[in-house]
mmCIF file of C-alpha atoms in Angstrom:
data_model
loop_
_atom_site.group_PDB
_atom_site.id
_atom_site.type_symbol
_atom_site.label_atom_id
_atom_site.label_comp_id
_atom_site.label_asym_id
_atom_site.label_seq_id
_atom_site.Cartn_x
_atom_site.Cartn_y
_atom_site.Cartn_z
ATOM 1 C CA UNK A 1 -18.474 67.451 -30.709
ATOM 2 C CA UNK A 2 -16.914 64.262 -32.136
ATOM 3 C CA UNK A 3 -13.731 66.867 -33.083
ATOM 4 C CA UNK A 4 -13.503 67.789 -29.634
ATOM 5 C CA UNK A 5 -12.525 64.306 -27.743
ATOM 6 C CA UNK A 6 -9.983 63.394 -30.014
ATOM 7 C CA UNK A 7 -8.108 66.815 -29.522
ATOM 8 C CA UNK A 8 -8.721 66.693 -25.640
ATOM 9 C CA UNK A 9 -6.847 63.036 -25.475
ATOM 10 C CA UNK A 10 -4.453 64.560 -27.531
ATOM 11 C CA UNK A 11 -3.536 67.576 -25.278
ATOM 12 C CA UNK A 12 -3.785 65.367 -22.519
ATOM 13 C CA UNK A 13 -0.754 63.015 -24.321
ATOM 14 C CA UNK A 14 1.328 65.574 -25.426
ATOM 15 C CA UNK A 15 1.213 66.712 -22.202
ATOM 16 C CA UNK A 16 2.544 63.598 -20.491
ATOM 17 C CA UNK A 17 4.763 63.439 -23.420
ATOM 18 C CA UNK A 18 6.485 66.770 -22.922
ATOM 19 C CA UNK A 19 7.207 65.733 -19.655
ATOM 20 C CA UNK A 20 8.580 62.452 -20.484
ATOM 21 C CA UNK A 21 11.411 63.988 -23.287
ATOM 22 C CA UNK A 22 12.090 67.582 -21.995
ATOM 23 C CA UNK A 23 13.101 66.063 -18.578
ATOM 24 C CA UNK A 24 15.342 64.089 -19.864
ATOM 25 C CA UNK A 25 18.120 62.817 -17.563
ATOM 26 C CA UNK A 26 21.818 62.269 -18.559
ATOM 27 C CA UNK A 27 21.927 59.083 -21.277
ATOM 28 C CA UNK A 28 24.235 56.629 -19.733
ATOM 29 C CA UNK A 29 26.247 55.524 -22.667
ATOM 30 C CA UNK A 30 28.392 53.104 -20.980
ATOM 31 C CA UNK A 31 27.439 50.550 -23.333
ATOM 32 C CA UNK A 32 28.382 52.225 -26.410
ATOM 33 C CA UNK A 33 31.599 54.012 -24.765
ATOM 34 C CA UNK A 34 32.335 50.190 -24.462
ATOM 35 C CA UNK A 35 31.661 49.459 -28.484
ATOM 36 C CA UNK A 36 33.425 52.048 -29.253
ATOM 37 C CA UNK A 37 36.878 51.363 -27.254
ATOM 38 C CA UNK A 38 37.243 47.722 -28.527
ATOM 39 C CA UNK A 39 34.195 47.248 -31.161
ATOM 40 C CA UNK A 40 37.001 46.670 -34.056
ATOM 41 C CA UNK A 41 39.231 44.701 -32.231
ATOM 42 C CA UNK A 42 36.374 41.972 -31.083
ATOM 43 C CA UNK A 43 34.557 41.867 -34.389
ATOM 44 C CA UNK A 44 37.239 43.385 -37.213
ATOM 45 C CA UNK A 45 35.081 45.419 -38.613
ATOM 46 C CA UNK A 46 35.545 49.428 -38.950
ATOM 47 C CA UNK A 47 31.808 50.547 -39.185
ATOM 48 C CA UNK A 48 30.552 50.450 -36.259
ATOM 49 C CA UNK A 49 27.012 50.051 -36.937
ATOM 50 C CA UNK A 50 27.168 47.192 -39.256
ATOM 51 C CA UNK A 51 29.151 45.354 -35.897
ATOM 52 C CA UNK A 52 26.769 46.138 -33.827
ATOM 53 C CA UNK A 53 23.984 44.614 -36.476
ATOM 54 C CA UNK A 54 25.635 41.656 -37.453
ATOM 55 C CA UNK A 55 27.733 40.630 -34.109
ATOM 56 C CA UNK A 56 26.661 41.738 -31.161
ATOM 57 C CA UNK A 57 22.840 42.071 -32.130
ATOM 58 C CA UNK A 58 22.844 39.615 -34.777
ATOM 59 C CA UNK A 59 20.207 37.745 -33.301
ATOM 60 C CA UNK A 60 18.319 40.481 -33.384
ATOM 61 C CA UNK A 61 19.175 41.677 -37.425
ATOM 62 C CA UNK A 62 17.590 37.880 -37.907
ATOM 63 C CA UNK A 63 14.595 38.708 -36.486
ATOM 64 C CA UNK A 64 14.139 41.725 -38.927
ATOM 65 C CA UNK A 65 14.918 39.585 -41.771
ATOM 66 C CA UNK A 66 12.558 37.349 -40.896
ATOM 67 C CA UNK A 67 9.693 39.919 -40.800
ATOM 68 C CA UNK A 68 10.579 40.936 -44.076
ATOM 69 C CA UNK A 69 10.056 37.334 -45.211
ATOM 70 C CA UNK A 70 6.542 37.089 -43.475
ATOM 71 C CA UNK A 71 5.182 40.393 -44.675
ATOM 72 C CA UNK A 72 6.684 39.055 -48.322
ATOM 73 C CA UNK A 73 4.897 35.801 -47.963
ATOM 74 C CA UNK A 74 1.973 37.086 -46.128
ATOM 75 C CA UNK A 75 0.973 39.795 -49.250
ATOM 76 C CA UNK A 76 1.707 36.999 -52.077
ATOM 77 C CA UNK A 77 -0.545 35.089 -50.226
ATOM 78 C CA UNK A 78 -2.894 37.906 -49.440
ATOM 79 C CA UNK A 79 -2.817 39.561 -52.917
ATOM 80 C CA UNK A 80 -2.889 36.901 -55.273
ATOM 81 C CA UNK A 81 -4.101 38.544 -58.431
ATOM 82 C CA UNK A 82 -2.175 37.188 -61.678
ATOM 83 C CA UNK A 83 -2.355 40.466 -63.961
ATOM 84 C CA UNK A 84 -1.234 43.588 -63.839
ATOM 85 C CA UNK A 85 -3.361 46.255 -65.894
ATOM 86 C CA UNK A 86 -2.512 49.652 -64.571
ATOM 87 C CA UNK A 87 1.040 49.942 -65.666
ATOM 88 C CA UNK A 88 0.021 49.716 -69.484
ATOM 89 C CA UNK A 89 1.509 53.819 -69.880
ATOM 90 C CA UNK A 90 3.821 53.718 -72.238
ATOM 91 C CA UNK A 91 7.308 56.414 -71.659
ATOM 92 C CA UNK A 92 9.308 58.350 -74.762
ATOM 93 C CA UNK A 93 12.524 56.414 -75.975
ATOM 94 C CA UNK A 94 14.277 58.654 -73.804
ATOM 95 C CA UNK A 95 12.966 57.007 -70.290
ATOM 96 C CA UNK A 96 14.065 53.312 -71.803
ATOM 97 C CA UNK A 97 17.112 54.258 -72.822
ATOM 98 C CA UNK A 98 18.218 56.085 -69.661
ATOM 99 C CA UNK A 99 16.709 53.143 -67.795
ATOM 100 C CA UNK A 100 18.496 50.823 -69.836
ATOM 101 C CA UNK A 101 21.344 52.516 -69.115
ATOM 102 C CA UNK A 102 21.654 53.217 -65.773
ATOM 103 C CA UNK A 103 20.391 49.449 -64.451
ATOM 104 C CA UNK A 104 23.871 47.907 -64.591
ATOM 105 C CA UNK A 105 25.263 51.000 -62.063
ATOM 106 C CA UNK A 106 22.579 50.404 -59.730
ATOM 107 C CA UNK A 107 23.655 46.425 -59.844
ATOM 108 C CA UNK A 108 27.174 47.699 -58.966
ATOM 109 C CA UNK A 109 26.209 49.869 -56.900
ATOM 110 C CA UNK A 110 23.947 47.738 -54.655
ATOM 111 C CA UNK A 111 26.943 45.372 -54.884
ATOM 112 C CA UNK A 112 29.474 47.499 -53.420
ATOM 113 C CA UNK A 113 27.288 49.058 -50.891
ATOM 114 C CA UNK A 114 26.309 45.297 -49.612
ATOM 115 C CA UNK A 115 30.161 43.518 -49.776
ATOM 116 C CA UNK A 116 31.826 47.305 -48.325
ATOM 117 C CA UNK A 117 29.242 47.483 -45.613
ATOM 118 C CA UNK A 118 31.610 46.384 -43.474
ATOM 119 C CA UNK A 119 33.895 49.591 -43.999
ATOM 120 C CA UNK A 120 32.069 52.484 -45.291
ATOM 121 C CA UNK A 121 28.287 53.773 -44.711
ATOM 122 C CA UNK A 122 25.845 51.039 -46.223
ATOM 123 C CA UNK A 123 25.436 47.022 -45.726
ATOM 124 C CA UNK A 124 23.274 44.550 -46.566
ATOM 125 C CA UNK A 125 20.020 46.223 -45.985
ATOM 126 C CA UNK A 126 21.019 49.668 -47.609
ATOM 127 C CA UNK A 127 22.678 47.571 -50.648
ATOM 128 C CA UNK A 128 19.557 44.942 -50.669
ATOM 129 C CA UNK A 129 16.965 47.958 -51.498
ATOM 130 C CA UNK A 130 19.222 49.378 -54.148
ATOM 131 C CA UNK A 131 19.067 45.868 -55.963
ATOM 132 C CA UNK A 132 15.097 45.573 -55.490
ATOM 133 C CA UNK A 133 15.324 48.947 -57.029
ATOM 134 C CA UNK A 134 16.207 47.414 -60.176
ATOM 135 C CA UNK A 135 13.369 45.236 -60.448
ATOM 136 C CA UNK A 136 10.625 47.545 -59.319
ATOM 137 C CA UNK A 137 12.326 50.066 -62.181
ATOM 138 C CA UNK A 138 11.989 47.442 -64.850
ATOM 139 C CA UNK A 139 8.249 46.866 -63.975
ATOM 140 C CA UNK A 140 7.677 50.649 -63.972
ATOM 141 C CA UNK A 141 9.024 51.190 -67.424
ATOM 142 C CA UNK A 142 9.220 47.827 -69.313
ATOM 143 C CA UNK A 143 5.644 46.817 -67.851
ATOM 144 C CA UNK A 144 5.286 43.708 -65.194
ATOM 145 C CA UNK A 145 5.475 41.133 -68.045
ATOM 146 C CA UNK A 146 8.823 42.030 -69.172
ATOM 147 C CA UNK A 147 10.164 42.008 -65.649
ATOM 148 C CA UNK A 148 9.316 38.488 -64.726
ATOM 149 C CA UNK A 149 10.836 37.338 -67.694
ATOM 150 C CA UNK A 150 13.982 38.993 -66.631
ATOM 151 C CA UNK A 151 13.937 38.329 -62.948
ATOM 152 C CA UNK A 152 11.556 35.505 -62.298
ATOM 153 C CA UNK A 153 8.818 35.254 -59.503
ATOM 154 C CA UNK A 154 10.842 31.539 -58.333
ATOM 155 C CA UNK A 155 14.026 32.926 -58.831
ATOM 156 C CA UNK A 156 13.339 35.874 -56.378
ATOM 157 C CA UNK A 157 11.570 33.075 -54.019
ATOM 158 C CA UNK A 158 14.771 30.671 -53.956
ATOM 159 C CA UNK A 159 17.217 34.131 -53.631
ATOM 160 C CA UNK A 160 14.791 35.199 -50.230
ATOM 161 C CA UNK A 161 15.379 31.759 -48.884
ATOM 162 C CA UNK A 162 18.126 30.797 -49.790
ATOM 163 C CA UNK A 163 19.451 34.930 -48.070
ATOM 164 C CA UNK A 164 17.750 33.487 -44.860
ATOM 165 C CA UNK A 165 19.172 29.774 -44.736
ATOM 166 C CA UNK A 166 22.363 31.315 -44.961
ATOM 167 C CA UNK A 167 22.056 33.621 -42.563
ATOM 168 C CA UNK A 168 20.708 30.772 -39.781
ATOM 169 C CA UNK A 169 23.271 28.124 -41.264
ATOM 170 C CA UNK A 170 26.580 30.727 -40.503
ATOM 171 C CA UNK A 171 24.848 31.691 -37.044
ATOM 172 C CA UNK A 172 24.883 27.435 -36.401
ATOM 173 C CA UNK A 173 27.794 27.295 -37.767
ATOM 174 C CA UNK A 174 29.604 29.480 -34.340
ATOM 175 C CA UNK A 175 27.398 26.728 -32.387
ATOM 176 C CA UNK A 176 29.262 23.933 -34.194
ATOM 177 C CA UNK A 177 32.470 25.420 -33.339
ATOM 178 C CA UNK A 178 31.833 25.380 -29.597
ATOM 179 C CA UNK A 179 30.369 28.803 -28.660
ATOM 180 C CA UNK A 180 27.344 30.901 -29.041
ATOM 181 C CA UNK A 181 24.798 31.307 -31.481
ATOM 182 C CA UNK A 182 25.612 33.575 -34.760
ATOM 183 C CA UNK A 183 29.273 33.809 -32.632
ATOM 184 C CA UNK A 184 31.967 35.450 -34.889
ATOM 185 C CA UNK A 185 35.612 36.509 -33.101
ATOM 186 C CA UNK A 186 35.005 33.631 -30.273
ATOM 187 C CA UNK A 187 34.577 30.797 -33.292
ATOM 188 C CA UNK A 188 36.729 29.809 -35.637
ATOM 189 C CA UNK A 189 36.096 32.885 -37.701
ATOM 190 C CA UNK A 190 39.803 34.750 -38.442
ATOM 191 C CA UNK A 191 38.846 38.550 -38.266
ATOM 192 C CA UNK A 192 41.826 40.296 -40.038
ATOM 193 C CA UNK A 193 43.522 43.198 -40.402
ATOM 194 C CA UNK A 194 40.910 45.800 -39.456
ATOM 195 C CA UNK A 195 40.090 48.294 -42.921
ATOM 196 C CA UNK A 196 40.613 45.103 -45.279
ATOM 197 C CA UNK A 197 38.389 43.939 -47.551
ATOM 198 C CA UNK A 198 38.539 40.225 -46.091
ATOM 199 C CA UNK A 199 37.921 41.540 -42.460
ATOM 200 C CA UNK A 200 35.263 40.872 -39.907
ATOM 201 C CA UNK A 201 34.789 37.597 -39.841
ATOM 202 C CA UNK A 202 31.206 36.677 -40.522
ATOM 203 C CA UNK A 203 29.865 40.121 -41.114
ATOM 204 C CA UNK A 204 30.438 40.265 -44.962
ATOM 205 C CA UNK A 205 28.889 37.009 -45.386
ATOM 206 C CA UNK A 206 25.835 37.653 -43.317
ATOM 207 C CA UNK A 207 25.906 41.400 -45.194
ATOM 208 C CA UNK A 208 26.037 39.116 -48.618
ATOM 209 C CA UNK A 209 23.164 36.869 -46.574
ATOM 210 C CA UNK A 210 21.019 39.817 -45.696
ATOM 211 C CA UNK A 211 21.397 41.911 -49.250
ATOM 212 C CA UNK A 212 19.786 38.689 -51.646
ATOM 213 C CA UNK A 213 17.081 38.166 -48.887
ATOM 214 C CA UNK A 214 16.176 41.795 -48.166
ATOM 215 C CA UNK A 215 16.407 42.399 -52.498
ATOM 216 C CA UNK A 216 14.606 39.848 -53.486
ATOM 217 C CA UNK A 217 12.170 40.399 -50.574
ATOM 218 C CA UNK A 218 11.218 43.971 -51.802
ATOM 219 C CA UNK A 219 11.467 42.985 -55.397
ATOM 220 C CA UNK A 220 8.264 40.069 -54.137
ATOM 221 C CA UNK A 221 6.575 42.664 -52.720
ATOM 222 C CA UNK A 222 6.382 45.494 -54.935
ATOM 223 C CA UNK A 223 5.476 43.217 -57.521
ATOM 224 C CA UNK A 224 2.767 41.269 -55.408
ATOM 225 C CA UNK A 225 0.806 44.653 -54.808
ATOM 226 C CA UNK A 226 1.299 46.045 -57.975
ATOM 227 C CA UNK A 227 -1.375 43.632 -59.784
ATOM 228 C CA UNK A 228 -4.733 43.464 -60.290
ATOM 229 C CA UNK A 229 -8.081 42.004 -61.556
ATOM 230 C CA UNK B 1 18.515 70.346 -28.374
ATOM 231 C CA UNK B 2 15.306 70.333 -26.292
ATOM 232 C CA UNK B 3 14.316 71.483 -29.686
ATOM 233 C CA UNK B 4 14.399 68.474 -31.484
ATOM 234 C CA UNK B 5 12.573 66.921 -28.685
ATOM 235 C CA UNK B 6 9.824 69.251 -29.168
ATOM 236 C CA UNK B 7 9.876 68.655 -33.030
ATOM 237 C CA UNK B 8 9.575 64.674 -31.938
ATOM 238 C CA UNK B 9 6.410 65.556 -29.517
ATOM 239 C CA UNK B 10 4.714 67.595 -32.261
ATOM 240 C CA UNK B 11 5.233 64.606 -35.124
ATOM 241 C CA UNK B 12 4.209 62.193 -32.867
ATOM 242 C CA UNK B 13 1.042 64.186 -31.859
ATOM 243 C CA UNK B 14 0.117 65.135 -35.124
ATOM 244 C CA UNK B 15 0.621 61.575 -36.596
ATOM 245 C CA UNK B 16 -1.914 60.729 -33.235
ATOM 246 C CA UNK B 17 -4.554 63.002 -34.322
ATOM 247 C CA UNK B 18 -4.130 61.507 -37.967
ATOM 248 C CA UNK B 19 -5.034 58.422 -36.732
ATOM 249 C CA UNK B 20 -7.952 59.404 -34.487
ATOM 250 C CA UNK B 21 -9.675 61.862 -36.641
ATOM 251 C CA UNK B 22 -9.232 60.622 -40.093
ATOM 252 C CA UNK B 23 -11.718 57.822 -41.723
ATOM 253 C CA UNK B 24 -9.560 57.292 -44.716
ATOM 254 C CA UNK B 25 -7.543 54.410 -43.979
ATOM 255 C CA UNK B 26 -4.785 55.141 -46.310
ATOM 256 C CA UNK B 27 -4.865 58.741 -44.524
ATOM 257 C CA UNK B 28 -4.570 56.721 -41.133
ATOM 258 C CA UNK B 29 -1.824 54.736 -42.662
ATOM 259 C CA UNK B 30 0.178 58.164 -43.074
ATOM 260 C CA UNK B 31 -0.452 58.969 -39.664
ATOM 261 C CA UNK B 32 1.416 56.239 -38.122
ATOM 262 C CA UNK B 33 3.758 56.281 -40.593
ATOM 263 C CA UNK B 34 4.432 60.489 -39.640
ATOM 264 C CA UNK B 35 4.936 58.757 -35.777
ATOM 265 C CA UNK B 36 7.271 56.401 -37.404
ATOM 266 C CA UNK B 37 8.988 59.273 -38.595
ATOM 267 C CA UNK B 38 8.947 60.710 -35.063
ATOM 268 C CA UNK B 39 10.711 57.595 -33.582
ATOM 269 C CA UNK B 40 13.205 57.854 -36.032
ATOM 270 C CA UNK B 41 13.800 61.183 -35.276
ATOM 271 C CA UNK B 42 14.325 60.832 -32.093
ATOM 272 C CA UNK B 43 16.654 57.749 -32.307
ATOM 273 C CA UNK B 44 19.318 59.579 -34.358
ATOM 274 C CA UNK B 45 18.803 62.720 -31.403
ATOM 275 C CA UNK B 46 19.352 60.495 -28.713
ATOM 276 C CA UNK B 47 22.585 59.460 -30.565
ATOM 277 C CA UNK B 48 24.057 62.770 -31.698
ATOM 278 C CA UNK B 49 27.296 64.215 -29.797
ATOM 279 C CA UNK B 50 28.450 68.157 -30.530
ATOM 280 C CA UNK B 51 30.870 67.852 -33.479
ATOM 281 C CA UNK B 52 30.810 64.356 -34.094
ATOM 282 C CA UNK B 53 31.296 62.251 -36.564
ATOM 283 C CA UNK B 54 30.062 59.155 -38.490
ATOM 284 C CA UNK B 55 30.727 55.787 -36.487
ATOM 285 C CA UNK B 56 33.137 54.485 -39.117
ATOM 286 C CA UNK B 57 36.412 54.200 -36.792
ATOM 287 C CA UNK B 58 39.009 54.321 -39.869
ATOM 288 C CA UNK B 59 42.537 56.418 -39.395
ATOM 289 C CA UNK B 60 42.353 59.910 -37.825
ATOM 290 C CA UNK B 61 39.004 60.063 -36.734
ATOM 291 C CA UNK B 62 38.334 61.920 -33.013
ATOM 292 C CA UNK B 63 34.488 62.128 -31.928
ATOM 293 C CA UNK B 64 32.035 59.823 -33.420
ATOM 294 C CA UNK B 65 28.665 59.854 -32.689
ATOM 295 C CA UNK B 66 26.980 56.559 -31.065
ATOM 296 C CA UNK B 67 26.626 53.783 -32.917
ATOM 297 C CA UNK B 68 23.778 51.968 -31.079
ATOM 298 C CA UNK B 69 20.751 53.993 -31.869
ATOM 299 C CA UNK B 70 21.703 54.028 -35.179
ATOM 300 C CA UNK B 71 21.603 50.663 -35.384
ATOM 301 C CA UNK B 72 18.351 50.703 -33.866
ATOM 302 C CA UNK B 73 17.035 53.288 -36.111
ATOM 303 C CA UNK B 74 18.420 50.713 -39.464
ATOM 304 C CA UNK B 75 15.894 48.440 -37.938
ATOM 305 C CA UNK B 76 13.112 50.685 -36.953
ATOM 306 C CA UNK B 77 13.262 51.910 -41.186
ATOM 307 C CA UNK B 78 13.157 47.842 -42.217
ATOM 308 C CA UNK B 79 10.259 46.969 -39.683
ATOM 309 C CA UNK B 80 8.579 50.232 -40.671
ATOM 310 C CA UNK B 81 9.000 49.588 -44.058
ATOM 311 C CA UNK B 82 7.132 46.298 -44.141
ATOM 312 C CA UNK B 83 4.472 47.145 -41.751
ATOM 313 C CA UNK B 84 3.502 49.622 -44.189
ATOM 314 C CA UNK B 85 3.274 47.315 -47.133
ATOM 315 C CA UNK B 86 1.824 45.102 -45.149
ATOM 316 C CA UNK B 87 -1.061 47.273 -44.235
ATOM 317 C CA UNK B 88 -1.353 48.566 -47.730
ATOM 318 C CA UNK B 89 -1.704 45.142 -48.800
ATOM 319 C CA UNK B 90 -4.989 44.533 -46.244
ATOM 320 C CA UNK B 91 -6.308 48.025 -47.424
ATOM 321 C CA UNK B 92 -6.159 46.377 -50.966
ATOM 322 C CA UNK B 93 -8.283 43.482 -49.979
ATOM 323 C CA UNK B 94 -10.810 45.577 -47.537
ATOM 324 C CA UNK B 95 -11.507 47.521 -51.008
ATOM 325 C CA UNK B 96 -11.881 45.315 -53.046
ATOM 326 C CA UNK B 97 -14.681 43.544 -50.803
ATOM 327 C CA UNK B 98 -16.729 47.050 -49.871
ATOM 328 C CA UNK B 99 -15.484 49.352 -52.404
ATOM 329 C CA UNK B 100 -14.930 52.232 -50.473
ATOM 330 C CA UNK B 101 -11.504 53.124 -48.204
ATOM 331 C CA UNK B 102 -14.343 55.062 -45.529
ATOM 332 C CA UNK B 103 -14.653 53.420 -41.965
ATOM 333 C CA UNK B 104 -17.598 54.520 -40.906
ATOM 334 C CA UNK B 105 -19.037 52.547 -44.347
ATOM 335 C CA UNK B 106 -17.145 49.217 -43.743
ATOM 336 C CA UNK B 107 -19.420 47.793 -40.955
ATOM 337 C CA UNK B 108 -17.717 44.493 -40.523
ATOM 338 C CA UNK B 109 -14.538 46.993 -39.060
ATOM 339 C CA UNK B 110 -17.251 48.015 -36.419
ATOM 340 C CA UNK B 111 -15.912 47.025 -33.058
#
């Protein structure tokens, strides 16, 4: 009996929900016909989805950023245990030294996919999880200890804030110059040669902005949950 | 391509009944992470075109796909991301104070 209700509101949703996606009308995609006509010529940059998160929805790509710093704050506040017990395994030389070895490519690889997000697949949120990668491999295989002597619980507070005061001081900085919030072609911002490096205005820097919060924002949170009594 | 939308419906109903049926709460946490999934899904549907390819406009390119929900879909993955720590986190601190991850044993959960 108790089976039966749940399965019955179920029916009754997928139901409605058939009818909402299988009928369907045309998608009007005059908006992003529109991006993609003269997206590189108003913000510089060739990858289109990194413009449309950092320029013309940057406001929004804050917002995100700034959930990530609440749910990072909210669980070191929530789970404020000092010790970690459970990762006391200990691997065969052969897990440290491939770990050992492969760290510095993920640093250069989170690197490149944060200051290239501008031109090929990746950005700041792609690149920023590769670099929290790092940390949360250290605390797998050198134990928690180890890894906050390497990469320090204030260090990786500072980095988050100082991601997000960055991010807010470049958007004020397009106020300061006379237009819009987070503005990029309209201030004083040169865009470039489209495909450069040093193209796009304020994108890089708020991909640069957005990679040190959204690292060091993981990195918090892994290792808040990881510990225990 | 109505098939994908039926994949999308199915995900999203099965991550439903996950949620309803299921006392485990790390079991429930699945479920809305499988409707997540769903959403997901059916962001990168609504933005595929017939041979098309990635939004990266560089030299030569012809069709690309559109950019939007993709960008939507980048955010959907962040938000989803934390959400789910974030619950894990409370699940954390609802067992240590009962000891058990059941809802019909936590009480104080009662509505």
């Amino acid at each position: 009996m108790k089976k039966i209700f749940p399965l019955i509101l179920i029916l009754i949703f997928a139901s409605l929900l058939s009818v909402l996606l299988l009928n369907h009308q045309v998608i009007d995609r005059s908006l992003s016909d529109h991006y993609l006509q003269s997206g590189v010529e108003e913000t510089g940059a060739i990858n289109l989805v990194t413009a449309i998160l950092f320029d013309y929805r940057g406001f929004d790509t804050l917002g995100e950023a700034t959930v990530i710093f609440g749910v990072a704050s909210a669980i070191a506040f929530l789970v404020p245990k000092k010790r970690a017990t459970m990762l006391a395994a200990t691997f065969s030389v052969a897990v440290y030294q491939t770990i050992s070895f492969i760290l510095p490519f993920l640093g250069v690889l989170g690197l490149y996919l944060i200051l290239y997000g501008h031109l090929s697949p990746g950005g700041g949120f792609t690149g920023g999880v590769v670099i929290a990668t790092i940390s949360i491999l250290l605390t797998i295989t050198f134990g928690p200890d180890y890894s906050e002597k390497r990469w320090r619980y204030k260090t990786k507070t500072l980095m988050e804030s100082f991601g997000g005061m960055t991010f807010i001081f470049i958007g004020l900085i397009g106020i300061l110059a006379g237009s819009n919030f987070l503005a990029n072609g309209q201030a004083l911002f040169s865009l470039g040669k489209p495909g450069d490096l040093f193209s796009g205005g304020t994108i890089s820097l708020l991909n640069l902005a957005t990679g040190i919060k959204v690292g060091a924002g993981l990195a918090i949170i892994f290792n808040c949950m990881i510990k225990e009594e | 391509m109505n098939s994908i939308y039926a994949v999308v419906g199915i995900l999203i109903c099965i991550g439903f009944y996950t949620i309803l049926t299921k006392t485990n709460l790390i079991k429930m946490v699945i479920g809305i992470n499988i409707i997540e999934s769903a959403v997901i899904l059916l962001l990168v549907a609504l933005s595929y075109k017939p041979g098309g390819s990635a939004p990266i406009l560089d030299k030569g390119y012809e069709l690309v796909v559109d950019p939007i929900p993709q960008a939507l879909a980048l955010t959907a993955i962040v938000i989803g991301a934390s959400t789910t720590a974030m619950m894990l986190a409370l699940i954390i601190k609802i067992f240590s104070k009962h000891h058990t991850l059941d809802v019909r044993e936590i009480r104080n959960l009662r509505g």
